[in-house]
Short mmCIF file of the C-alpha atoms (twelve columns), coordinates in Angstrom:
data_MODEL
# 
_entry.id   MODEL 
# 
loop_
_atom_site.group_PDB 
_atom_site.id 
_atom_site.type_symbol 
_atom_site.label_atom_id 
_atom_site.label_alt_id 
_atom_site.label_comp_id 
_atom_site.label_asym_id 
_atom_site.label_seq_id 
_atom_site.Cartn_x 
_atom_site.Cartn_y 
_atom_site.Cartn_z 
_atom_site.pdbx_PDB_model_num 
ATOM 1   C CA . MET A 1   -47.260 130.399 142.362 1 
ATOM 2   C CA . ASP A 2   -47.979 133.473 145.153 1 
ATOM 3   C CA . ALA A 3   -46.989 137.381 143.927 1 
ATOM 4   C CA . ILE A 4   -43.332 136.619 146.322 1 
ATOM 5   C CA . ASP A 5   -42.879 134.008 144.524 1 
ATOM 6   C CA . ASN A 6   -43.418 135.386 140.993 1 
ATOM 7   C CA . TYR A 7   -41.764 138.390 141.954 1 
ATOM 8   C CA . LEU A 8   -37.980 136.930 142.805 1 
ATOM 9   C CA . GLU A 9   -38.400 134.529 140.329 1 
ATOM 10  C CA . ASN A 10  -38.930 137.964 137.300 1 
ATOM 11  C CA . GLU A 11  -36.811 140.337 139.153 1 
ATOM 12  C CA . THR A 12  -33.795 141.440 136.383 1 
ATOM 13  C CA . ASP A 13  -31.308 143.429 136.262 1 
ATOM 14  C CA . THR A 14  -33.128 145.354 132.892 1 
ATOM 15  C CA . PHE A 15  -34.108 148.263 134.669 1 
ATOM 16  C CA . PRO A 16  -31.015 150.250 136.165 1 
ATOM 17  C CA . PHE A 17  -32.318 150.104 139.709 1 
ATOM 18  C CA . VAL A 18  -32.891 146.988 141.379 1 
ATOM 19  C CA . HIS A 19  -33.376 145.910 144.696 1 
ATOM 20  C CA . ILE A 20  -34.992 142.833 146.260 1 
ATOM 21  C CA . PRO A 21  -36.942 142.930 148.679 1 
ATOM 22  C CA . VAL A 22  -36.066 141.514 152.213 1 
ATOM 23  C CA . LEU A 23  -38.335 139.395 154.381 1 
ATOM 24  C CA . ALA A 24  -40.870 139.986 151.930 1 
ATOM 25  C CA . ARG A 25  -42.868 136.941 152.646 1 
ATOM 26  C CA . GLU A 26  -42.493 137.885 156.511 1 
ATOM 27  C CA . LEU A 27  -43.929 141.782 156.189 1 
ATOM 28  C CA . ILE A 28  -46.543 141.104 153.495 1 
ATOM 29  C CA . ASP A 29  -47.897 138.325 156.645 1 
ATOM 30  C CA . GLY A 30  -47.258 140.931 158.782 1 
ATOM 31  C CA . LEU A 31  -48.769 143.634 157.216 1 
ATOM 32  C CA . ALA A 32  -52.459 141.876 156.801 1 
ATOM 33  C CA . ILE A 33  -52.891 143.611 153.846 1 
ATOM 34  C CA . ARG A 34  -56.907 144.203 153.644 1 
ATOM 35  C CA . PRO A 35  -58.612 144.812 150.181 1 
ATOM 36  C CA . GLY A 36  -59.017 147.885 149.327 1 
ATOM 37  C CA . GLY A 37  -56.559 149.035 151.888 1 
ATOM 38  C CA . HIS A 38  -54.315 152.466 151.654 1 
ATOM 39  C CA . TYR A 39  -50.187 151.661 152.480 1 
ATOM 40  C CA . LEU A 40  -47.775 153.916 152.823 1 
ATOM 41  C CA . ASP A 41  -44.058 152.552 151.448 1 
ATOM 42  C CA . ALA A 42  -41.526 155.251 153.025 1 
ATOM 43  C CA . THR A 43  -38.647 153.956 151.271 1 
ATOM 44  C CA . ALA A 44  -40.055 153.004 147.615 1 
ATOM 45  C CA . GLY A 45  -36.523 152.005 146.375 1 
ATOM 46  C CA . GLY A 46  -37.150 150.402 143.088 1 
ATOM 47  C CA . GLY A 47  -40.913 149.577 144.253 1 
ATOM 48  C CA . GLY A 48  -40.155 145.559 144.527 1 
ATOM 49  C CA . HIS A 49  -42.339 146.145 147.946 1 
ATOM 50  C CA . SER A 50  -45.044 147.935 147.104 1 
ATOM 51  C CA . ARG A 51  -45.913 145.261 144.147 1 
ATOM 52  C CA . LEU A 52  -46.050 143.249 146.603 1 
ATOM 53  C CA . ILE A 53  -48.721 144.866 148.312 1 
ATOM 54  C CA . LEU A 54  -50.806 145.928 145.205 1 
ATOM 55  C CA . GLU A 55  -50.721 142.487 144.528 1 
ATOM 56  C CA . THR A 56  -51.488 140.633 147.855 1 
ATOM 57  C CA . ALA A 57  -55.130 141.937 147.816 1 
ATOM 58  C CA . PRO A 58  -57.476 143.638 145.613 1 
ATOM 59  C CA . ASP A 59  -57.846 146.710 145.241 1 
ATOM 60  C CA . THR A 60  -55.248 148.482 147.541 1 
ATOM 61  C CA . LYS A 61  -53.951 151.377 146.941 1 
ATOM 62  C CA . VAL A 62  -49.979 152.526 147.912 1 
ATOM 63  C CA . GLN A 63  -48.469 155.806 148.058 1 
ATOM 64  C CA . ALA A 64  -44.523 155.723 147.285 1 
ATOM 65  C CA . ILE A 65  -42.017 158.297 148.619 1 
ATOM 66  C CA . ASP A 66  -38.248 158.253 148.383 1 
ATOM 67  C CA . ARG A 67  -35.636 160.549 148.524 1 
ATOM 68  C CA . ASP A 68  -33.848 159.586 145.267 1 
ATOM 69  C CA . GLU A 69  -35.183 160.393 141.974 1 
ATOM 70  C CA . ASP A 70  -33.419 157.737 140.229 1 
ATOM 71  C CA . ALA A 71  -35.285 155.397 142.744 1 
ATOM 72  C CA . ILE A 72  -38.761 157.262 141.831 1 
ATOM 73  C CA . SER A 73  -38.023 156.792 137.702 1 
ATOM 74  C CA . ALA A 74  -37.280 153.488 138.847 1 
ATOM 75  C CA . ALA A 75  -40.532 152.631 140.920 1 
ATOM 76  C CA . GLN A 76  -42.867 154.301 138.277 1 
ATOM 77  C CA . ASN A 77  -41.063 152.544 135.511 1 
ATOM 78  C CA . ASN A 78  -41.329 149.146 137.168 1 
ATOM 79  C CA . LEU A 79  -44.868 149.554 138.510 1 
ATOM 80  C CA . ALA A 80  -46.291 151.370 135.159 1 
ATOM 81  C CA . GLU A 81  -48.802 148.396 135.321 1 
ATOM 82  C CA . TYR A 82  -50.505 149.915 138.522 1 
ATOM 83  C CA . HIS A 83  -50.504 153.520 137.571 1 
ATOM 84  C CA . GLN A 84  -53.956 153.811 139.043 1 
ATOM 85  C CA . ARG A 85  -53.433 152.949 142.202 1 
ATOM 86  C CA . ILE A 86  -50.054 154.130 143.371 1 
ATOM 87  C CA . GLN A 87  -48.882 157.531 143.642 1 
ATOM 88  C CA . PHE A 88  -45.544 158.852 144.144 1 
ATOM 89  C CA . TRP A 89  -43.442 161.789 145.819 1 
ATOM 90  C CA . HIS A 90  -40.107 162.579 145.815 1 
ATOM 91  C CA . GLY A 91  -38.442 163.794 149.013 1 
ATOM 92  C CA . ASN A 92  -37.709 162.635 152.808 1 
ATOM 93  C CA . PHE A 93  -39.970 160.305 154.585 1 
ATOM 94  C CA . ALA A 94  -39.014 162.648 157.457 1 
ATOM 95  C CA . GLU A 95  -40.837 165.620 155.636 1 
ATOM 96  C CA . TYR A 96  -43.612 163.830 154.431 1 
ATOM 97  C CA . LYS A 97  -47.365 165.232 154.806 1 
ATOM 98  C CA . PRO A 98  -50.059 162.752 154.613 1 
ATOM 99  C CA . LYS A 99  -52.910 165.705 154.821 1 
ATOM 100 C CA . ASN A 100 -56.030 163.796 155.787 1 
ATOM 101 C CA . ILE A 101 -55.147 160.548 154.622 1 
ATOM 102 C CA . GLN A 102 -55.012 157.484 157.162 1 
ATOM 103 C CA . PHE A 103 -53.493 154.180 156.055 1 
ATOM 104 C CA . ASP A 104 -54.261 150.782 156.828 1 
ATOM 105 C CA . GLY A 105 -50.798 150.117 156.748 1 
ATOM 106 C CA . ILE A 106 -47.085 152.295 156.989 1 
ATOM 107 C CA . ILE A 107 -43.402 149.727 155.825 1 
ATOM 108 C CA . ALA A 108 -39.866 151.407 155.399 1 
ATOM 109 C CA . ASP A 109 -37.022 149.275 155.041 1 
ATOM 110 C CA . LEU A 110 -33.673 150.749 155.881 1 
ATOM 111 C CA . GLY A 111 -31.293 148.648 154.068 1 
ATOM 112 C CA . VAL A 112 -29.308 150.771 151.477 1 
ATOM 113 C CA . SER A 113 -30.484 149.166 147.724 1 
ATOM 114 C CA . SER A 114 -28.432 147.186 145.443 1 
ATOM 115 C CA . PHE A 115 -28.313 149.798 142.793 1 
ATOM 116 C CA . HIS A 116 -26.767 152.242 145.311 1 
ATOM 117 C CA . LEU A 117 -23.886 149.966 146.052 1 
ATOM 118 C CA . ASP A 118 -23.471 148.858 142.773 1 
ATOM 119 C CA . THR A 119 -23.691 152.200 140.964 1 
ATOM 120 C CA . GLY A 120 -20.043 153.733 141.349 1 
ATOM 121 C CA . SER A 121 -20.846 156.999 140.566 1 
ATOM 122 C CA . ARG A 122 -22.763 157.428 143.701 1 
ATOM 123 C CA . GLY A 123 -19.825 157.131 145.588 1 
ATOM 124 C CA . PHE A 124 -21.157 154.643 148.079 1 
ATOM 125 C CA . SER A 125 -18.951 151.440 147.850 1 
ATOM 126 C CA . PHE A 126 -15.101 151.529 148.278 1 
ATOM 127 C CA . ARG A 127 -15.802 148.696 145.610 1 
ATOM 128 C CA . HIS A 128 -15.938 151.265 142.833 1 
ATOM 129 C CA . GLU A 129 -13.850 154.028 142.207 1 
ATOM 130 C CA . ALA A 130 -15.929 157.262 142.101 1 
ATOM 131 C CA . GLU A 131 -16.094 160.548 143.985 1 
ATOM 132 C CA . LEU A 132 -16.855 161.056 147.807 1 
ATOM 133 C CA . ASP A 133 -20.749 161.674 146.918 1 
ATOM 134 C CA . MET A 134 -23.038 159.600 148.939 1 
ATOM 135 C CA . ARG A 135 -26.005 161.659 148.944 1 
ATOM 136 C CA . MET A 136 -29.542 159.416 148.589 1 
ATOM 137 C CA . ASP A 137 -31.092 162.911 147.466 1 
ATOM 138 C CA . ARG A 138 -28.655 164.879 144.999 1 
ATOM 139 C CA . ARG A 139 -30.437 168.154 145.868 1 
ATOM 140 C CA . GLN A 140 -28.651 168.947 148.646 1 
ATOM 141 C CA . SER A 141 -25.387 170.107 149.222 1 
ATOM 142 C CA . LEU A 142 -23.448 168.344 151.056 1 
ATOM 143 C CA . THR A 143 -21.767 165.023 150.640 1 
ATOM 144 C CA . ALA A 144 -19.036 163.285 152.263 1 
ATOM 145 C CA . GLU A 145 -16.203 164.725 150.236 1 
ATOM 146 C CA . GLU A 146 -16.513 168.060 152.495 1 
ATOM 147 C CA . ILE A 147 -16.706 165.721 155.151 1 
ATOM 148 C CA . ILE A 148 -13.714 163.910 155.095 1 
ATOM 149 C CA . ASN A 149 -11.763 167.018 153.741 1 
ATOM 150 C CA . HIS A 150 -12.890 169.883 155.624 1 
ATOM 151 C CA . TRP A 151 -14.193 168.195 159.082 1 
ATOM 152 C CA . GLU A 152 -12.178 168.619 162.177 1 
ATOM 153 C CA . GLU A 153 -10.027 165.692 163.229 1 
ATOM 154 C CA . ALA A 154 -12.005 165.905 166.701 1 
ATOM 155 C CA . GLU A 155 -15.821 165.655 164.528 1 
ATOM 156 C CA . LEU A 156 -14.467 163.143 161.964 1 
ATOM 157 C CA . ALA A 157 -13.289 160.184 165.334 1 
ATOM 158 C CA . ASP A 158 -16.492 161.354 166.628 1 
ATOM 159 C CA . ILE A 159 -18.776 160.748 163.848 1 
ATOM 160 C CA . PHE A 160 -16.829 157.483 163.361 1 
ATOM 161 C CA . TYR A 161 -17.402 156.218 166.640 1 
ATOM 162 C CA . LYS A 162 -21.099 157.200 167.178 1 
ATOM 163 C CA . TYR A 163 -22.573 156.082 163.686 1 
ATOM 164 C CA . GLY A 164 -19.836 153.534 162.593 1 
ATOM 165 C CA . GLU A 165 -19.222 151.791 165.741 1 
ATOM 166 C CA . GLU A 166 -15.520 152.301 164.873 1 
ATOM 167 C CA . ARG A 167 -13.015 151.183 167.667 1 
ATOM 168 C CA . LEU A 168 -10.119 152.754 165.690 1 
ATOM 169 C CA . SER A 169 -12.044 155.454 164.985 1 
ATOM 170 C CA . ARG A 170 -9.194  158.581 166.354 1 
ATOM 171 C CA . ARG A 171 -6.584  156.603 164.494 1 
ATOM 172 C CA . ILE A 172 -8.262  156.711 161.223 1 
ATOM 173 C CA . ALA A 173 -9.102  160.302 161.733 1 
ATOM 174 C CA . ARG A 174 -5.965  161.675 162.398 1 
ATOM 175 C CA . ALA A 175 -4.959  159.755 159.795 1 
ATOM 176 C CA . ILE A 176 -7.304  161.130 157.267 1 
ATOM 177 C CA . VAL A 177 -6.563  164.693 158.197 1 
ATOM 178 C CA . GLN A 178 -2.835  163.950 157.584 1 
ATOM 179 C CA . GLN A 179 -3.437  162.557 154.176 1 
ATOM 180 C CA . ARG A 180 -5.938  164.950 152.758 1 
ATOM 181 C CA . PRO A 181 -7.517  165.311 150.403 1 
ATOM 182 C CA . PHE A 182 -8.903  163.041 149.328 1 
ATOM 183 C CA . GLN A 183 -10.851 162.661 145.773 1 
ATOM 184 C CA . THR A 184 -12.381 159.595 145.207 1 
ATOM 185 C CA . THR A 185 -13.781 156.445 147.157 1 
ATOM 186 C CA . THR A 186 -10.640 154.114 146.701 1 
ATOM 187 C CA . GLU A 187 -8.333  156.344 148.109 1 
ATOM 188 C CA . LEU A 188 -10.129 157.044 150.851 1 
ATOM 189 C CA . ALA A 189 -10.655 153.156 151.791 1 
ATOM 190 C CA . ASP A 190 -6.892  152.368 150.650 1 
ATOM 191 C CA . ALA A 191 -5.579  155.347 153.230 1 
ATOM 192 C CA . ILE A 192 -7.944  153.470 156.366 1 
ATOM 193 C CA . ALA A 193 -6.185  150.033 154.891 1 
ATOM 194 C CA . ARG A 194 -3.054  151.307 155.464 1 
ATOM 195 C CA . ASN A 195 -3.121  152.753 158.405 1 
ATOM 196 C CA . VAL A 196 -5.018  150.382 160.694 1 
ATOM 197 C CA . PRO A 197 -3.191  147.419 162.002 1 
ATOM 198 C CA . ARG A 198 -2.711  143.879 160.107 1 
ATOM 199 C CA . GLN A 199 -4.481  141.963 161.466 1 
ATOM 200 C CA . TYR A 200 -7.519  145.055 161.540 1 
ATOM 201 C CA . ARG A 201 -6.551  145.699 157.710 1 
ATOM 202 C CA . TYR A 202 -7.185  141.673 156.742 1 
ATOM 203 C CA . GLY A 203 -10.208 140.769 159.353 1 
ATOM 204 C CA . ARG A 204 -14.184 139.778 158.750 1 
ATOM 205 C CA . ILE A 205 -14.652 142.902 157.157 1 
ATOM 206 C CA . ASN A 206 -12.643 145.328 155.291 1 
ATOM 207 C CA . PRO A 207 -11.227 148.646 157.214 1 
ATOM 208 C CA . ALA A 208 -13.179 151.291 155.205 1 
ATOM 209 C CA . THR A 209 -16.595 149.353 156.282 1 
ATOM 210 C CA . ARG A 210 -17.300 151.303 159.400 1 
ATOM 211 C CA . VAL A 211 -16.250 154.746 158.582 1 
ATOM 212 C CA . PHE A 212 -18.262 154.461 154.977 1 
ATOM 213 C CA . GLN A 213 -21.522 153.624 157.343 1 
ATOM 214 C CA . ALA A 214 -20.847 156.885 159.118 1 
ATOM 215 C CA . LEU A 215 -20.228 159.177 156.763 1 
ATOM 216 C CA . ARG A 216 -23.678 157.829 154.955 1 
ATOM 217 C CA . ILE A 217 -25.390 158.284 157.915 1 
ATOM 218 C CA . VAL A 218 -24.020 161.745 159.008 1 
ATOM 219 C CA . VAL A 219 -24.706 162.941 154.875 1 
ATOM 220 C CA . ASN A 220 -28.248 161.311 154.623 1 
ATOM 221 C CA . GLU A 221 -29.062 162.629 158.486 1 
ATOM 222 C CA . GLU A 222 -30.548 158.644 158.673 1 
ATOM 223 C CA . LEU A 223 -30.619 158.534 162.365 1 
ATOM 224 C CA . LYS A 224 -32.134 161.753 162.924 1 
ATOM 225 C CA . SER A 225 -34.435 161.703 159.493 1 
ATOM 226 C CA . LEU A 226 -35.768 157.775 161.439 1 
ATOM 227 C CA . GLU A 227 -36.283 159.125 164.477 1 
ATOM 228 C CA . THR A 228 -38.469 161.680 163.536 1 
ATOM 229 C CA . PHE A 229 -40.723 159.910 160.850 1 
ATOM 230 C CA . LEU A 230 -41.311 157.091 163.555 1 
ATOM 231 C CA . ASN A 231 -42.752 159.736 165.783 1 
ATOM 232 C CA . LEU A 232 -44.690 161.018 163.537 1 
ATOM 233 C CA . ALA A 233 -46.096 157.644 161.331 1 
ATOM 234 C CA . PRO A 234 -48.348 156.192 164.132 1 
ATOM 235 C CA . ASN A 235 -50.473 159.424 163.232 1 
ATOM 236 C CA . TRP A 236 -50.730 158.520 160.070 1 
ATOM 237 C CA . LEU A 237 -52.715 154.717 160.789 1 
ATOM 238 C CA . LYS A 238 -56.183 154.083 160.947 1 
ATOM 239 C CA . PRO A 239 -57.072 151.974 164.406 1 
ATOM 240 C CA . GLY A 240 -55.723 148.478 163.827 1 
ATOM 241 C CA . GLY A 241 -52.920 149.815 160.815 1 
ATOM 242 C CA . ARG A 242 -49.894 148.150 161.092 1 
ATOM 243 C CA . ILE A 243 -46.539 149.365 160.260 1 
ATOM 244 C CA . ALA A 244 -43.229 147.538 160.017 1 
ATOM 245 C CA . ILE A 245 -39.663 148.623 159.589 1 
ATOM 246 C CA . ILE A 246 -37.076 146.442 158.193 1 
ATOM 247 C CA . SER A 247 -33.699 147.684 159.504 1 
ATOM 248 C CA . PHE A 248 -29.866 147.089 159.006 1 
ATOM 249 C CA . HIS A 249 -27.461 147.535 161.788 1 
ATOM 250 C CA . SER A 250 -27.810 148.146 165.883 1 
ATOM 251 C CA . LEU A 251 -28.152 151.898 165.426 1 
ATOM 252 C CA . GLU A 252 -31.228 152.043 163.311 1 
ATOM 253 C CA . ASP A 253 -32.586 149.079 165.196 1 
ATOM 254 C CA . ARG A 254 -32.245 150.560 168.581 1 
ATOM 255 C CA . ILE A 255 -34.027 153.151 167.059 1 
ATOM 256 C CA . VAL A 256 -36.738 151.190 165.861 1 
ATOM 257 C CA . LYS A 257 -36.880 149.256 168.612 1 
ATOM 258 C CA . HIS A 258 -37.373 151.712 171.851 1 
ATOM 259 C CA . THR A 259 -39.934 153.842 169.618 1 
ATOM 260 C CA . LEU A 260 -42.138 151.601 168.517 1 
ATOM 261 C CA . ARG A 261 -42.594 149.895 172.224 1 
ATOM 262 C CA . GLU A 262 -42.784 153.586 173.931 1 
ATOM 263 C CA . SER A 263 -45.518 154.906 171.075 1 
ATOM 264 C CA . PRO A 264 -48.690 155.107 173.142 1 
ATOM 265 C CA . LEU A 265 -50.820 155.090 169.746 1 
ATOM 266 C CA . LEU A 266 -49.661 151.361 169.659 1 
ATOM 267 C CA . ARG A 267 -48.966 148.291 170.093 1 
ATOM 268 C CA . VAL A 268 -45.879 145.846 169.012 1 
ATOM 269 C CA . LEU A 269 -46.855 142.572 167.726 1 
ATOM 270 C CA . THR A 270 -42.573 141.300 167.410 1 
ATOM 271 C CA . LYS A 271 -41.482 140.856 170.875 1 
ATOM 272 C CA . LYS A 272 -38.109 139.629 168.972 1 
ATOM 273 C CA . PRO A 273 -37.245 141.080 165.239 1 
ATOM 274 C CA . ILE A 274 -37.749 138.620 162.239 1 
ATOM 275 C CA . ILE A 275 -34.720 138.269 160.517 1 
ATOM 276 C CA . PRO A 276 -34.025 135.919 157.172 1 
ATOM 277 C CA . GLN A 277 -34.335 132.356 156.648 1 
ATOM 278 C CA . GLU A 278 -31.603 130.357 155.550 1 
ATOM 279 C CA . ASP A 279 -32.763 130.018 152.227 1 
ATOM 280 C CA . GLU A 280 -33.249 133.866 152.027 1 
ATOM 281 C CA . ILE A 281 -29.435 134.286 153.137 1 
ATOM 282 C CA . GLU A 282 -28.536 131.867 150.349 1 
ATOM 283 C CA . GLN A 283 -30.126 133.704 147.569 1 
ATOM 284 C CA . ASN A 284 -29.507 137.500 149.204 1 
ATOM 285 C CA . ALA A 285 -26.354 137.497 151.199 1 
ATOM 286 C CA . ARG A 286 -27.559 141.359 152.064 1 
ATOM 287 C CA . SER A 287 -30.185 140.043 153.406 1 
ATOM 288 C CA . ARG A 288 -28.294 138.577 156.152 1 
ATOM 289 C CA . SER A 289 -28.298 141.797 159.121 1 
ATOM 290 C CA . ALA A 290 -32.076 142.636 157.966 1 
ATOM 291 C CA . LYS A 291 -34.368 142.886 161.324 1 
ATOM 292 C CA . LEU A 292 -38.030 142.999 160.881 1 
ATOM 293 C CA . ARG A 293 -40.259 145.167 163.699 1 
ATOM 294 C CA . ILE A 294 -44.116 145.546 163.447 1 
ATOM 295 C CA . ALA A 295 -46.477 147.362 165.062 1 
ATOM 296 C CA . GLU A 296 -50.033 147.900 165.416 1 
ATOM 297 C CA . LYS A 297 -52.024 150.972 166.171 1 
ATOM 298 C CA . LEU A 298 -54.621 151.242 168.804 1 
# 
C-alpha cells in the first residue's frame, strides 16, 4: 500500500479539521518529489498534502502555511511525528516571505475544506444556521454580515455577478436590501430562495450557492491573494522545481491558467487541466470540480 492509499484509508474525523486531499496521486506524481527536497504547502489545511510529500521520499522537508488558525493547529497535531521536518506559518500565502529559501516544489489547494463547510459556526455554508462570518483568518475585521447589511445595492449586485457568476444578481441584491438586516446564514439563504423564480429555486443547485461563493471570495480577498501569490511563487522555486495548483471554480482556474502560462520563469506541463477520475469522485463528491495545473521553473 503506497503513502496515498494509506492516508485515505486511515483518514478519520478524530480531529475536528478534516480535509481529504484532492487529486492526491496526480499532484504527488506531478511534483516529481526528490529525496531531501524542500517543499512549500501554501494551503496546509489539516496537513493531508503535506503528509503525502513527507511520506513519498526520504528526508523531505515542508514549509506549511495557512491563514486559518484552526488549520494550523490541526496540521501540527496530525503531523506531530514529522515535527523535525516541517515548519508552520500562520498567514495569507500572498503575504508569505521565504527570505533566502528556494523550494523544490510548491503546492496550493484552493478548495474550501470540509471543515469549513461542515462547521456551522464559521458561516461558510447555508446548510447550517450560523452568524454570517466566512472569515478564513478571524483576525481580520470584514465579515459577510458587514457586506450583506451595510454595502450598497449596486455593490452587492456587482459582487454577486462578478464573483458568483449569478445571473439574477440585481434581483437578489434588491431583495436583500429591502429585507435586511440579516443575522444568520439560513435567514439569508431563505430570503434568496423566496425571491427567485420557482424553476430557479428548485434547480440543480441551491439558489444561494453563487451568492455565498461571492461573499466568501470578497470577505477573504481570494482572487486578489491568488494573483499576488502566483506572481511571487515562481521566484521561490529552484530551477527545475515545480508548482502545482488545484482550483475549484472557473474564476480561480482562469487566473491559474493565464498566470502560469504568461510567467517568463515557468514552462507549463499541463496543456489541459488534470481532473479527478471516477473512483475519486465516488469516494469524495466534493472533488468533482477540481482542476490541477502544473508548471516547472526554467
